[in-house]
JSON list of C-alpha atoms in Angstrom, two decimals:
[
{"chain": "H", "resi": 72, "resn": "LYS", "atom": "CA", "xyz": [-9.39, 33.55, 16.17]},
{"chain": "H", "resi": 73, "resn": "THR", "atom": "CA", "xyz": [-8.69, 31.15, 19.00]},
{"chain": "H", "resi": 74, "resn": "ASP", "atom": "CA", "xyz": [-10.41, 28.01, 17.78]},
{"chain": "H", "resi": 75, "resn": "ASN", "atom": "CA", "xyz": [-9.47, 24.46, 16.83]},
{"chain": "H", "resi": 76, "resn": "HIS", "atom": "CA", "xyz": [-9.81, 24.57, 13.06]},
{"chain": "H", "resi": 77, "resn": "PHE", "atom": "CA", "xyz": [-6.17, 23.61, 12.46]},
{"chain": "H", "resi": 78, "resn": "THR", "atom": "CA", "xyz": [-5.40, 21.06, 15.16]},
{"chain": "H", "resi": 79, "resn": "ASP", "atom": "CA", "xyz": [-5.38, 18.19, 12.63]},
{"chain": "H", "resi": 80, "resn": "SER", "atom": "CA", "xyz": [-3.12, 19.94, 10.08]},
{"chain": "H", "resi": 81, "resn": "LEU", "atom": "CA", "xyz": [0.11, 18.23, 9.04]},
{"chain": "H", "resi": 82, "resn": "THR", "atom": "CA", "xyz": [3.42, 19.77, 8.04]},
{"chain": "H", "resi": 83, "resn": "GLY", "atom": "CA", "xyz": [3.21, 20.08, 4.28]},
{"chain": "H", "resi": 84, "resn": "ASN", "atom": "CA", "xyz": [-0.49, 20.98, 4.20]},
{"chain": "H", "resi": 85, "resn": "ASN", "atom": "CA", "xyz": [-1.37, 23.81, 1.84]},
{"chain": "H", "resi": 86, "resn": "ALA", "atom": "CA", "xyz": [-2.35, 27.11, 3.46]},
{"chain": "H", "resi": 87, "resn": "ARG", "atom": "CA", "xyz": [-3.93, 30.23, 2.02]},
{"chain": "H", "resi": 88, "resn": "GLY", "atom": "CA", "xyz": [-3.88, 33.52, 3.90]},
{"chain": "H", "resi": 89, "resn": "LEU", "atom": "CA", "xyz": [-6.13, 36.51, 3.24]},
{"chain": "H", "resi": 90, "resn": "ARG", "atom": "CA", "xyz": [-5.29, 40.06, 4.42]},
{"chain": "H", "resi": 91, "resn": "TYR", "atom": "CA", "xyz": [-2.13, 39.11, 6.25]},
{"chain": "H", "resi": 92, "resn": "GLN", "atom": "CA", "xyz": [-2.15, 42.18, 8.49]},
{"chain": "H", "resi": 93, "resn": "ILE", "atom": "CA", "xyz": [-3.48, 40.41, 11.55]},
{"chain": "H", "resi": 94, "resn": "ASN", "atom": "CA", "xyz": [-5.35, 43.40, 12.96]},
{"chain": "H", "resi": 95, "resn": "THR", "atom": "CA", "xyz": [-7.29, 43.95, 9.70]},
{"chain": "H", "resi": 96, "resn": "PHE", "atom": "CA", "xyz": [-10.99, 43.20, 9.91]},
{"chain": "H", "resi": 97, "resn": "GLY", "atom": "CA", "xyz": [-11.86, 40.06, 7.93]},
{"chain": "H", "resi": 98, "resn": "PHE", "atom": "CA", "xyz": [-8.52, 38.27, 8.33]},
{"chain": "H", "resi": 99, "resn": "SER", "atom": "CA", "xyz": [-8.85, 34.53, 7.70]},
{"chain": "H", "resi": 100, "resn": "VAL", "atom": "CA", "xyz": [-6.68, 31.50, 7.03]},
{"chain": "H", "resi": 101, "resn": "VAL", "atom": "CA", "xyz": [-7.50, 28.28, 5.22]},
{"chain": "H", "resi": 102, "resn": "THR", "atom": "CA", "xyz": [-5.55, 25.02, 4.96]},
{"chain": "H", "resi": 103, "resn": "PHE", "atom": "CA", "xyz": [-6.03, 22.01, 2.73]},
{"chain": "H", "resi": 104, "resn": "SER", "atom": "CA", "xyz": [-4.76, 18.46, 2.88]},
{"chain": "H", "resi": 105, "resn": "GLY", "atom": "CA", "xyz": [-1.31, 18.25, 1.32]},
{"chain": "H", "resi": 106, "resn": "THR", "atom": "CA", "xyz": [-2.01, 14.81, -0.15]},
{"chain": "H", "resi": 107, "resn": "VAL", "atom": "CA", "xyz": [-1.62, 14.62, -3.92]},
{"chain": "H", "resi": 108, "resn": "GLY", "atom": "CA", "xyz": [-5.05, 13.97, -5.40]},
{"chain": "H", "resi": 109, "resn": "GLY", "atom": "CA", "xyz": [-6.77, 14.55, -2.06]},
{"chain": "H", "resi": 110, "resn": "GLY", "atom": "CA", "xyz": [-10.05, 16.27, -1.39]},
{"chain": "H", "resi": 111, "resn": "MET", "atom": "CA", "xyz": [-10.57, 20.01, -1.66]},
{"chain": "H", "resi": 112, "resn": "GLU", "atom": "CA", "xyz": [-12.52, 20.42, 1.57]},
{"chain": "H", "resi": 113, "resn": "PRO", "atom": "CA", "xyz": [-10.99, 23.47, 3.29]},
{"chain": "H", "resi": 114, "resn": "ARG", "atom": "CA", "xyz": [-10.17, 23.73, 6.98]},
{"chain": "H", "resi": 115, "resn": "THR", "atom": "CA", "xyz": [-10.94, 27.36, 7.60]},
{"chain": "H", "resi": 116, "resn": "SER", "atom": "CA", "xyz": [-12.02, 29.91, 10.17]},
{"chain": "H", "resi": 117, "resn": "SER", "atom": "CA", "xyz": [-14.19, 31.57, 7.51]},
{"chain": "H", "resi": 118, "resn": "LYS", "atom": "CA", "xyz": [-17.69, 30.34, 6.71]},
{"chain": "H", "resi": 119, "resn": "SER", "atom": "CA", "xyz": [-17.93, 32.18, 3.39]},
{"chain": "H", "resi": 120, "resn": "LEU", "atom": "CA", "xyz": [-14.92, 30.78, 1.52]},
{"chain": "H", "resi": 121, "resn": "GLN", "atom": "CA", "xyz": [-15.49, 29.83, -2.11]},
{"chain": "H", "resi": 122, "resn": "LEU", "atom": "CA", "xyz": [-12.97, 28.15, -4.41]},
{"chain": "H", "resi": 123, "resn": "ASP", "atom": "CA", "xyz": [-12.74, 28.67, -8.15]},
{"chain": "H", "resi": 124, "resn": "GLU", "atom": "CA", "xyz": [-10.91, 26.55, -10.73]},
{"chain": "H", "resi": 125, "resn": "ASP", "atom": "CA", "xyz": [-7.74, 28.65, -10.43]},
{"chain": "H", "resi": 126, "resn": "ASP", "atom": "CA", "xyz": [-7.69, 27.99, -6.67]},
{"chain": "H", "resi": 127, "resn": "ARG", "atom": "CA", "xyz": [-8.10, 24.25, -7.21]},
{"chain": "H", "resi": 128, "resn": "ARG", "atom": "CA", "xyz": [-5.36, 24.18, -9.82]},
{"chain": "H", "resi": 129, "resn": "THR", "atom": "CA", "xyz": [-3.01, 26.11, -7.53]},
{"chain": "H", "resi": 130, "resn": "ILE", "atom": "CA", "xyz": [-3.68, 23.69, -4.66]},
{"chain": "H", "resi": 131, "resn": "GLU", "atom": "CA", "xyz": [-2.84, 20.67, -6.85]},
{"chain": "H", "resi": 132, "resn": "GLU", "atom": "CA", "xyz": [0.35, 22.38, -8.08]},
{"chain": "H", "resi": 133, "resn": "LEU", "atom": "CA", "xyz": [1.39, 23.07, -4.48]},
{"chain": "H", "resi": 134, "resn": "ARG", "atom": "CA", "xyz": [0.69, 19.47, -3.50]},
{"chain": "H", "resi": 135, "resn": "ALA", "atom": "CA", "xyz": [2.77, 18.10, -6.37]},
{"chain": "H", "resi": 136, "resn": "TRP", "atom": "CA", "xyz": [5.62, 20.46, -5.53]},
{"chain": "H", "resi": 137, "resn": "ALA", "atom": "CA", "xyz": [5.54, 19.74, -1.79]},
{"chain": "H", "resi": 138, "resn": "ALA", "atom": "CA", "xyz": [5.53, 15.96, -2.32]},
{"chain": "H", "resi": 139, "resn": "CYS", "atom": "CA", "xyz": [8.95, 16.23, -3.98]},
{"chain": "H", "resi": 140, "resn": "GLN", "atom": "CA", "xyz": [10.57, 18.38, -1.29]},
{"chain": "H", "resi": 141, "resn": "ALA", "atom": "CA", "xyz": [12.73, 16.57, 1.25]},
{"chain": "H", "resi": 142, "resn": "LEU", "atom": "CA", "xyz": [12.23, 19.47, 3.69]},
{"chain": "H", "resi": 143, "resn": "LEU", "atom": "CA", "xyz": [8.53, 18.66, 3.99]},
{"chain": "H", "resi": 144, "resn": "SER", "atom": "CA", "xyz": [8.82, 14.91, 3.62]},
{"chain": "H", "resi": 145, "resn": "SER", "atom": "CA", "xyz": [8.80, 13.47, 7.09]},
{"chain": "H", "resi": 146, "resn": "VAL", "atom": "CA", "xyz": [7.38, 15.01, 10.23]},
{"chain": "H", "resi": 147, "resn": "SER", "atom": "CA", "xyz": [8.51, 11.99, 12.23]},
{"chain": "H", "resi": 148, "resn": "ALA", "atom": "CA", "xyz": [10.68, 9.07, 11.30]},
{"chain": "H", "resi": 149, "resn": "ALA", "atom": "CA", "xyz": [8.77, 6.18, 9.78]},
{"chain": "H", "resi": 150, "resn": "VAL", "atom": "CA", "xyz": [9.23, 2.72, 11.28]},
{"chain": "H", "resi": 151, "resn": "PRO", "atom": "CA", "xyz": [9.83, -0.36, 9.10]},
{"chain": "H", "resi": 152, "resn": "LEU", "atom": "CA", "xyz": [7.77, -3.47, 9.77]},
{"chain": "H", "resi": 153, "resn": "SER", "atom": "CA", "xyz": [10.92, -5.16, 11.07]},
{"chain": "H", "resi": 154, "resn": "ALA", "atom": "CA", "xyz": [11.04, -2.69, 14.00]},
{"chain": "H", "resi": 155, "resn": "VAL", "atom": "CA", "xyz": [7.35, -2.57, 14.97]},
{"chain": "H", "resi": 156, "resn": "GLN", "atom": "CA", "xyz": [6.51, -3.23, 18.62]},
{"chain": "H", "resi": 157, "resn": "PRO", "atom": "CA", "xyz": [3.12, -4.28, 20.10]},
{"chain": "H", "resi": 158, "resn": "ASN", "atom": "CA", "xyz": [0.83, -1.43, 21.19]},
{"chain": "H", "resi": 159, "resn": "ALA", "atom": "CA", "xyz": [3.05, 1.17, 19.52]},
{"chain": "H", "resi": 160, "resn": "TYR", "atom": "CA", "xyz": [1.87, 4.02, 17.29]},
{"chain": "H", "resi": 161, "resn": "PHE", "atom": "CA", "xyz": [4.05, 4.59, 14.24]},
{"chain": "H", "resi": 162, "resn": "ASP", "atom": "CA", "xyz": [4.22, 5.88, 10.67]},
{"chain": "H", "resi": 163, "resn": "LEU", "atom": "CA", "xyz": [4.64, 3.31, 7.91]},
{"chain": "H", "resi": 164, "resn": "ILE", "atom": "CA", "xyz": [5.94, 3.90, 4.39]},
{"chain": "H", "resi": 165, "resn": "CYS", "atom": "CA", "xyz": [4.86, 0.97, 2.26]},
{"chain": "H", "resi": 166, "resn": "GLN", "atom": "CA", "xyz": [3.54, -0.31, -1.04]},
{"chain": "H", "resi": 167, "resn": "LEU", "atom": "CA", "xyz": [-0.05, -1.44, -1.44]},
{"chain": "H", "resi": 168, "resn": "LEU", "atom": "CA", "xyz": [-0.46, -4.93, -2.88]},
{"chain": "H", "resi": 169, "resn": "ALA", "atom": "CA", "xyz": [-4.22, -5.45, -2.53]},
{"chain": "H", "resi": 170, "resn": "LYS", "atom": "CA", "xyz": [-7.24, -4.07, -0.72]},
{"chain": "H", "resi": 171, "resn": "ALA", "atom": "CA", "xyz": [-10.70, -5.30, 0.23]},
{"chain": "H", "resi": 172, "resn": "SER", "atom": "CA", "xyz": [-13.83, -3.89, 1.84]},
{"chain": "H", "resi": 173, "resn": "ILE", "atom": "CA", "xyz": [-14.63, -5.50, 5.20]},
{"chain": "H", "resi": 174, "resn": "ASP", "atom": "CA", "xyz": [-17.81, -3.51, 5.81]},
{"chain": "H", "resi": 175, "resn": "SER", "atom": "CA", "xyz": [-19.03, 0.07, 5.37]},
{"chain": "H", "resi": 176, "resn": "THR", "atom": "CA", "xyz": [-16.73, 1.34, 8.13]},
{"chain": "H", "resi": 177, "resn": "CYS", "atom": "CA", "xyz": [-13.58, -0.69, 7.51]},
{"chain": "H", "resi": 178, "resn": "THR", "atom": "CA", "xyz": [-11.25, -1.46, 4.60]},
{"chain": "H", "resi": 179, "resn": "LEU", "atom": "CA", "xyz": [-8.35, -3.91, 4.55]},
{"chain": "H", "resi": 180, "resn": "LEU", "atom": "CA", "xyz": [-5.08, -2.77, 2.97]},
{"chain": "H", "resi": 181, "resn": "ARG", "atom": "CA", "xyz": [-2.47, -5.46, 2.31]},
{"chain": "H", "resi": 182, "resn": "VAL", "atom": "CA", "xyz": [0.93, -3.77, 2.28]},
{"chain": "H", "resi": 183, "resn": "TRP", "atom": "CA", "xyz": [4.64, -4.46, 2.51]},
{"chain": "H", "resi": 184, "resn": "ASP", "atom": "CA", "xyz": [7.86, -2.49, 2.86]},
{"chain": "H", "resi": 185, "resn": "GLY", "atom": "CA", "xyz": [10.26, -5.33, 2.09]},
{"chain": "H", "resi": 186, "resn": "THR", "atom": "CA", "xyz": [11.07, -6.09, 5.74]},
{"chain": "H", "resi": 187, "resn": "ARG", "atom": "CA", "xyz": [9.57, -8.82, 7.87]},
{"chain": "H", "resi": 188, "resn": "CYS", "atom": "CA", "xyz": [7.85, -8.11, 11.16]},
{"chain": "H", "resi": 189, "resn": "PRO", "atom": "CA", "xyz": [9.43, -10.18, 13.97]},
{"chain": "H", "resi": 190, "resn": "HIS", "atom": "CA", "xyz": [5.98, -10.75, 15.51]},
{"chain": "H", "resi": 191, "resn": "ALA", "atom": "CA", "xyz": [3.27, -13.08, 14.24]},
{"chain": "H", "resi": 192, "resn": "LEU", "atom": "CA", "xyz": [0.75, -11.05, 12.24]},
{"chain": "H", "resi": 193, "resn": "LEU", "atom": "CA", "xyz": [-2.99, -11.44, 12.15]},
{"chain": "H", "resi": 194, "resn": "LYS", "atom": "CA", "xyz": [-4.50, -13.04, 9.07]},
{"chain": "H", "resi": 195, "resn": "VAL", "atom": "CA", "xyz": [-7.71, -11.41, 7.88]},
{"chain": "H", "resi": 196, "resn": "ILE", "atom": "CA", "xyz": [-9.91, -13.63, 5.73]},
{"chain": "H", "resi": 197, "resn": "VAL", "atom": "CA", "xyz": [-12.00, -11.92, 3.06]},
{"chain": "H", "resi": 198, "resn": "GLU", "atom": "CA", "xyz": [-13.97, -13.15, 0.08]},
{"chain": "H", "resi": 199, "resn": "PRO", "atom": "CA", "xyz": [-11.76, -13.33, -3.06]},
{"chain": "H", "resi": 200, "resn": "ASN", "atom": "CA", "xyz": [-14.37, -11.49, -5.12]},
{"chain": "H", "resi": 201, "resn": "SER", "atom": "CA", "xyz": [-14.24, -8.53, -2.72]},
{"chain": "H", "resi": 202, "resn": "THR", "atom": "CA", "xyz": [-10.49, -8.05, -3.21]},
{"chain": "H", "resi": 203, "resn": "GLU", "atom": "CA", "xyz": [-9.01, -5.46, -5.54]},
{"chain": "H", "resi": 204, "resn": "GLY", "atom": "CA", "xyz": [-5.70, -6.92, -6.65]},
{"chain": "H", "resi": 205, "resn": "PRO", "atom": "CA", "xyz": [-4.43, -10.48, -6.17]},
{"chain": "H", "resi": 206, "resn": "SER", "atom": "CA", "xyz": [-6.22, -12.55, -3.53]},
{"chain": "H", "resi": 207, "resn": "SER", "atom": "CA", "xyz": [-3.13, -14.68, -2.83]},
{"chain": "H", "resi": 208, "resn": "PHE", "atom": "CA", "xyz": [0.64, -14.35, -3.05]},
{"chain": "H", "resi": 209, "resn": "SER", "atom": "CA", "xyz": [3.72, -16.54, -2.97]},
{"chain": "H", "resi": 210, "resn": "LYS", "atom": "CA", "xyz": [4.79, -17.91, 0.39]},
{"chain": "H", "resi": 211, "resn": "TYR", "atom": "CA", "xyz": [7.73, -15.50, 0.49]},
{"chain": "H", "resi": 212, "resn": "LYS", "atom": "CA", "xyz": [5.58, -12.42, -0.11]},
{"chain": "H", "resi": 213, "resn": "GLU", "atom": "CA", "xyz": [2.91, -13.57, 2.35]},
{"chain": "H", "resi": 214, "resn": "SER", "atom": "CA", "xyz": [5.58, -13.68, 5.06]},
{"chain": "H", "resi": 215, "resn": "HIS", "atom": "CA", "xyz": [6.34, -10.00, 4.43]},
{"chain": "H", "resi": 216, "resn": "ILE", "atom": "CA", "xyz": [2.78, -8.68, 4.06]},
{"chain": "H", "resi": 217, "resn": "ALA", "atom": "CA", "xyz": [1.01, -6.73, 6.79]},
{"chain": "H", "resi": 218, "resn": "ASN", "atom": "CA", "xyz": [-2.78, -6.44, 6.99]},
{"chain": "H", "resi": 219, "resn": "VAL", "atom": "CA", "xyz": [-3.79, -2.87, 7.79]},
{"chain": "H", "resi": 220, "resn": "LEU", "atom": "CA", "xyz": [-7.39, -2.17, 8.85]},
{"chain": "H", "resi": 221, "resn": "VAL", "atom": "CA", "xyz": [-8.48, 1.42, 8.17]},
{"chain": "H", "resi": 222, "resn": "TYR", "atom": "CA", "xyz": [-11.66, 2.83, 9.66]},
{"chain": "H", "resi": 223, "resn": "ASP", "atom": "CA", "xyz": [-14.32, 5.50, 9.24]},
{"chain": "H", "resi": 224, "resn": "ASN", "atom": "CA", "xyz": [-13.12, 8.63, 7.38]},
{"chain": "H", "resi": 225, "resn": "HIS", "atom": "CA", "xyz": [-10.00, 6.82, 6.13]},
{"chain": "H", "resi": 226, "resn": "VAL", "atom": "CA", "xyz": [-12.18, 4.35, 4.22]},
{"chain": "H", "resi": 227, "resn": "GLU", "atom": "CA", "xyz": [-13.52, 7.21, 2.13]},
{"chain": "H", "resi": 228, "resn": "VAL", "atom": "CA", "xyz": [-10.03, 8.71, 1.78]},
{"chain": "H", "resi": 229, "resn": "SER", "atom": "CA", "xyz": [-8.69, 5.45, 0.33]},
{"chain": "H", "resi": 230, "resn": "ARG", "atom": "CA", "xyz": [-11.52, 5.50, -2.21]},
{"chain": "H", "resi": 231, "resn": "HIS", "atom": "CA", "xyz": [-11.21, 9.18, -3.04]},
{"chain": "H", "resi": 232, "resn": "LEU", "atom": "CA", "xyz": [-7.44, 8.94, -3.57]},
{"chain": "H", "resi": 233, "resn": "LYS", "atom": "CA", "xyz": [-7.99, 6.06, -5.98]},
{"chain": "H", "resi": 234, "resn": "VAL", "atom": "CA", "xyz": [-5.47, 4.03, -4.01]},
{"chain": "H", "resi": 235, "resn": "ARG", "atom": "CA", "xyz": [-4.63, 1.09, -6.25]},
{"chain": "H", "resi": 236, "resn": "PRO", "atom": "CA", "xyz": [-2.35, -1.95, -5.91]},
{"chain": "H", "resi": 237, "resn": "GLY", "atom": "CA", "xyz": [1.19, -0.87, -6.70]},
{"chain": "H", "resi": 238, "resn": "ALA", "atom": "CA", "xyz": [0.77, 2.57, -5.09]},
{"chain": "H", "resi": 239, "resn": "PHE", "atom": "CA", "xyz": [3.20, 3.84, -2.47]},
{"chain": "H", "resi": 240, "resn": "LEU", "atom": "CA", "xyz": [1.65, 5.08, 0.77]},
{"chain": "H", "resi": 241, "resn": "ARG", "atom": "CA", "xyz": [2.62, 6.76, 3.97]},
{"chain": "H", "resi": 242, "resn": "ILE", "atom": "CA", "xyz": [0.25, 5.79, 6.77]},
{"chain": "H", "resi": 243, "resn": "TYR", "atom": "CA", "xyz": [0.38, 8.13, 9.77]},
{"chain": "H", "resi": 244, "resn": "ASN", "atom": "CA", "xyz": [-0.28, 7.15, 13.38]},
{"chain": "H", "resi": 245, "resn": "LEU", "atom": "CA", "xyz": [-0.87, 3.47, 12.69]},
{"chain": "H", "resi": 246, "resn": "ARG", "atom": "CA", "xyz": [-1.27, 1.29, 15.78]},
{"chain": "H", "resi": 247, "resn": "ALA", "atom": "CA", "xyz": [-0.05, -2.28, 16.33]},
{"chain": "H", "resi": 248, "resn": "ILE", "atom": "CA", "xyz": [-2.61, -4.08, 18.52]},
{"chain": "H", "resi": 249, "resn": "PRO", "atom": "CA", "xyz": [-2.20, -7.68, 19.72]},
{"chain": "H", "resi": 250, "resn": "GLY", "atom": "CA", "xyz": [-5.21, -9.94, 19.23]},
{"chain": "H", "resi": 251, "resn": "SER", "atom": "CA", "xyz": [-8.13, -10.19, 16.84]},
{"chain": "H", "resi": 252, "resn": "SER", "atom": "CA", "xyz": [-11.07, -9.45, 19.12]},
{"chain": "H", "resi": 253, "resn": "ARG", "atom": "CA", "xyz": [-11.62, -6.01, 17.56]},
{"chain": "H", "resi": 254, "resn": "VAL", "atom": "CA", "xyz": [-11.39, -7.05, 13.93]},
{"chain": "H", "resi": 255, "resn": "PRO", "atom": "CA", "xyz": [-14.70, -6.38, 12.15]},
{"chain": "H", "resi": 256, "resn": "GLY", "atom": "CA", "xyz": [-16.17, -9.15, 10.07]},
{"chain": "H", "resi": 257, "resn": "LEU", "atom": "CA", "xyz": [-14.34, -11.87, 11.98]},
{"chain": "H", "resi": 258, "resn": "THR", "atom": "CA", "xyz": [-16.28, -15.05, 11.28]},
{"chain": "H", "resi": 259, "resn": "SER", "atom": "CA", "xyz": [-16.59, -18.15, 13.40]},
{"chain": "H", "resi": 260, "resn": "SER", "atom": "CA", "xyz": [-14.53, -20.00, 10.81]},
{"chain": "H", "resi": 261, "resn": "GLN", "atom": "CA", "xyz": [-11.57, -17.70, 11.42]},
{"chain": "H", "resi": 262, "resn": "PRO", "atom": "CA", "xyz": [-9.50, -18.66, 14.47]},
{"chain": "H", "resi": 263, "resn": "VAL", "atom": "CA", "xyz": [-8.96, -16.06, 17.19]},
{"chain": "H", "resi": 264, "resn": "GLU", "atom": "CA", "xyz": [-5.25, -15.20, 17.30]},
{"chain": "H", "resi": 265, "resn": "LEU", "atom": "CA", "xyz": [-4.77, -13.40, 20.59]},
{"chain": "H", "resi": 266, "resn": "ASP", "atom": "CA", "xyz": [-0.98, -13.24, 20.30]},
{"chain": "H", "resi": 267, "resn": "HIS", "atom": "CA", "xyz": [-0.95, -11.96, 16.71]},
{"chain": "H", "resi": 268, "resn": "LEU", "atom": "CA", "xyz": [-0.50, -8.28, 15.82]},
{"chain": "H", "resi": 269, "resn": "ALA", "atom": "CA", "xyz": [-3.16, -6.40, 13.88]},
{"chain": "H", "resi": 270, "resn": "PHE", "atom": "CA", "xyz": [-2.49, -2.96, 12.42]},
{"chain": "H", "resi": 271, "resn": "HIS", "atom": "CA", "xyz": [-5.29, -0.41, 12.91]},
{"chain": "H", "resi": 272, "resn": "LEU", "atom": "CA", "xyz": [-5.69, 3.08, 11.50]},
{"chain": "H", "resi": 273, "resn": "HIS", "atom": "CA", "xyz": [-8.41, 4.48, 13.75]},
{"chain": "H", "resi": 274, "resn": "GLY", "atom": "CA", "xyz": [-10.93, 7.05, 12.59]},
{"chain": "H", "resi": 275, "resn": "GLY", "atom": "CA", "xyz": [-10.31, 10.76, 12.98]},
{"chain": "H", "resi": 276, "resn": "THR", "atom": "CA", "xyz": [-7.27, 12.94, 12.31]},
{"chain": "H", "resi": 277, "resn": "SER", "atom": "CA", "xyz": [-5.76, 13.33, 15.79]},
{"chain": "H", "resi": 278, "resn": "TYR", "atom": "CA", "xyz": [-1.95, 13.27, 15.88]},
{"chain": "H", "resi": 279, "resn": "GLY", "atom": "CA", "xyz": [-1.88, 13.63, 12.10]},
{"chain": "H", "resi": 280, "resn": "ARG", "atom": "CA", "xyz": [-3.58, 10.27, 11.58]},
{"chain": "H", "resi": 281, "resn": "GLY", "atom": "CA", "xyz": [-4.21, 9.57, 7.90]},
{"chain": "H", "resi": 282, "resn": "ILE", "atom": "CA", "xyz": [-3.12, 8.09, 4.58]},
{"chain": "H", "resi": 283, "resn": "GLN", "atom": "CA", "xyz": [-0.90, 9.89, 2.08]},
{"chain": "H", "resi": 284, "resn": "LEU", "atom": "CA", "xyz": [-0.51, 8.71, -1.50]},
{"chain": "H", "resi": 285, "resn": "LEU", "atom": "CA", "xyz": [3.16, 9.14, -2.46]},
{"chain": "H", "resi": 286, "resn": "PRO", "atom": "CA", "xyz": [4.40, 9.85, -5.99]},
{"chain": "H", "resi": 287, "resn": "GLU", "atom": "CA", "xyz": [7.27, 7.69, -7.27]},
{"chain": "H", "resi": 288, "resn": "ASN", "atom": "CA", "xyz": [9.69, 10.62, -7.03]},
{"chain": "H", "resi": 289, "resn": "SER", "atom": "CA", "xyz": [8.78, 11.36, -3.41]},
{"chain": "H", "resi": 290, "resn": "PRO", "atom": "CA", "xyz": [11.80, 11.51, -1.06]},
{"chain": "H", "resi": 291, "resn": "ASP", "atom": "CA", "xyz": [10.06, 8.95, 1.18]},
{"chain": "H", "resi": 292, "resn": "VAL", "atom": "CA", "xyz": [9.78, 6.48, -1.73]},
{"chain": "H", "resi": 293, "resn": "GLN", "atom": "CA", "xyz": [13.38, 7.09, -2.78]},
{"chain": "H", "resi": 294, "resn": "GLU", "atom": "CA", "xyz": [14.52, 6.53, 0.80]},
{"chain": "H", "resi": 295, "resn": "LEU", "atom": "CA", "xyz": [12.54, 3.28, 0.93]},
{"chain": "H", "resi": 296, "resn": "ARG", "atom": "CA", "xyz": [14.30, 2.08, -2.22]},
{"chain": "H", "resi": 297, "resn": "ARG", "atom": "CA", "xyz": [17.73, 3.06, -0.84]},
{"chain": "H", "resi": 298, "resn": "PHE", "atom": "CA", "xyz": [16.89, 1.27, 2.42]},
{"chain": "H", "resi": 299, "resn": "HIS", "atom": "CA", "xyz": [16.47, -2.01, 0.59]},
{"chain": "H", "resi": 300, "resn": "ARG", "atom": "CA", "xyz": [19.55, -1.59, -1.58]},
{"chain": "H", "resi": 301, "resn": "SER", "atom": "CA", "xyz": [21.71, -1.25, 1.53]},
{"chain": "H", "resi": 302, "resn": "ASP", "atom": "CA", "xyz": [23.89, -4.25, 2.40]},
{"chain": "H", "resi": 303, "resn": "SER", "atom": "CA", "xyz": [23.41, -3.49, 6.11]},
{"chain": "H", "resi": 304, "resn": "PHE", "atom": "CA", "xyz": [19.87, -4.88, 6.09]},
{"chain": "H", "resi": 305, "resn": "SER", "atom": "CA", "xyz": [20.39, -8.63, 5.90]},
{"chain": "H", "resi": 306, "resn": "ASN", "atom": "CA", "xyz": [16.72, -9.46, 6.48]},
{"chain": "H", "resi": 307, "resn": "VAL", "atom": "CA", "xyz": [15.86, -8.23, 2.98]},
{"chain": "H", "resi": 308, "resn": "THR", "atom": "CA", "xyz": [17.18, -9.97, -0.10]},
{"chain": "H", "resi": 309, "resn": "HIS", "atom": "CA", "xyz": [16.49, -8.74, -3.62]},
{"chain": "H", "resi": 310, "resn": "ILE", "atom": "CA", "xyz": [13.21, -7.08, -2.76]},
{"chain": "H", "resi": 311, "resn": "ARG", "atom": "CA", "xyz": [11.35, -6.22, -5.96]},
{"chain": "H", "resi": 312, "resn": "TYR", "atom": "CA", "xyz": [8.79, -3.47, -6.02]},
{"chain": "H", "resi": 313, "resn": "VAL", "atom": "CA", "xyz": [5.70, -4.16, -8.02]},
{"chain": "H", "resi": 314, "resn": "SER", "atom": "CA", "xyz": [3.81, -2.11, -10.54]},
{"chain": "H", "resi": 315, "resn": "ASP", "atom": "CA", "xyz": [0.07, -1.97, -11.13]},
{"chain": "H", "resi": 316, "resn": "SER", "atom": "CA", "xyz": [0.35, -4.78, -13.66]},
{"chain": "H", "resi": 317, "resn": "ASN", "atom": "CA", "xyz": [2.62, -7.06, -11.61]},
{"chain": "H", "resi": 318, "resn": "VAL", "atom": "CA", "xyz": [1.54, -7.63, -8.02]},
{"chain": "H", "resi": 319, "resn": "THR", "atom": "CA", "xyz": [1.44, -11.40, -7.72]}
]
């Protein structure tokens, strides 16, 4: 079929084929998100697909296997915060330190990758009681933290994946936008910072846009750890990755 069911699929997504002889009546293909722990909503050209428990178990096994394969790890090279440029789209591999709901269509993720962005970053003020994880950090950590605003379908994804402080993430097609005029929930008490960068993950799945929860043994996570152990990166000194119980 010549339709657009698979335009938002990423390398590493799970696919299931039925009757692989293309000229056989009833041929259909279905793909699923490759994210470990992700939803089971199929992207399919068939309207009659039904999943049983064996199918669901197989999908989770495939996801766990694929997450540990370097071949499927990175569609495009991720960019560290230290190399981010204004108005650019990029992938970010990072660790989540805290998150907070801004409104029903937007969630704030506070993340770091151990490097420091050379540009001034937007500060997003939220109520402490709306924050999951620490509401404040040491001066050193604050200087390395990026505020990522995720919108629409990605809000639900972050909930469904049970993204918790301490988790490793890969955020696809993130955009660095100067200024705070588009930040939801911006109050009159918060100064407008037109020259500060804000990181936005827009709604939709175009260009592979999305959030992937990475297991600790993921090649992306291992590469991130090696990155910070390298002596060639002088802007990072003794970066310490946090666990769920130690994020302050």
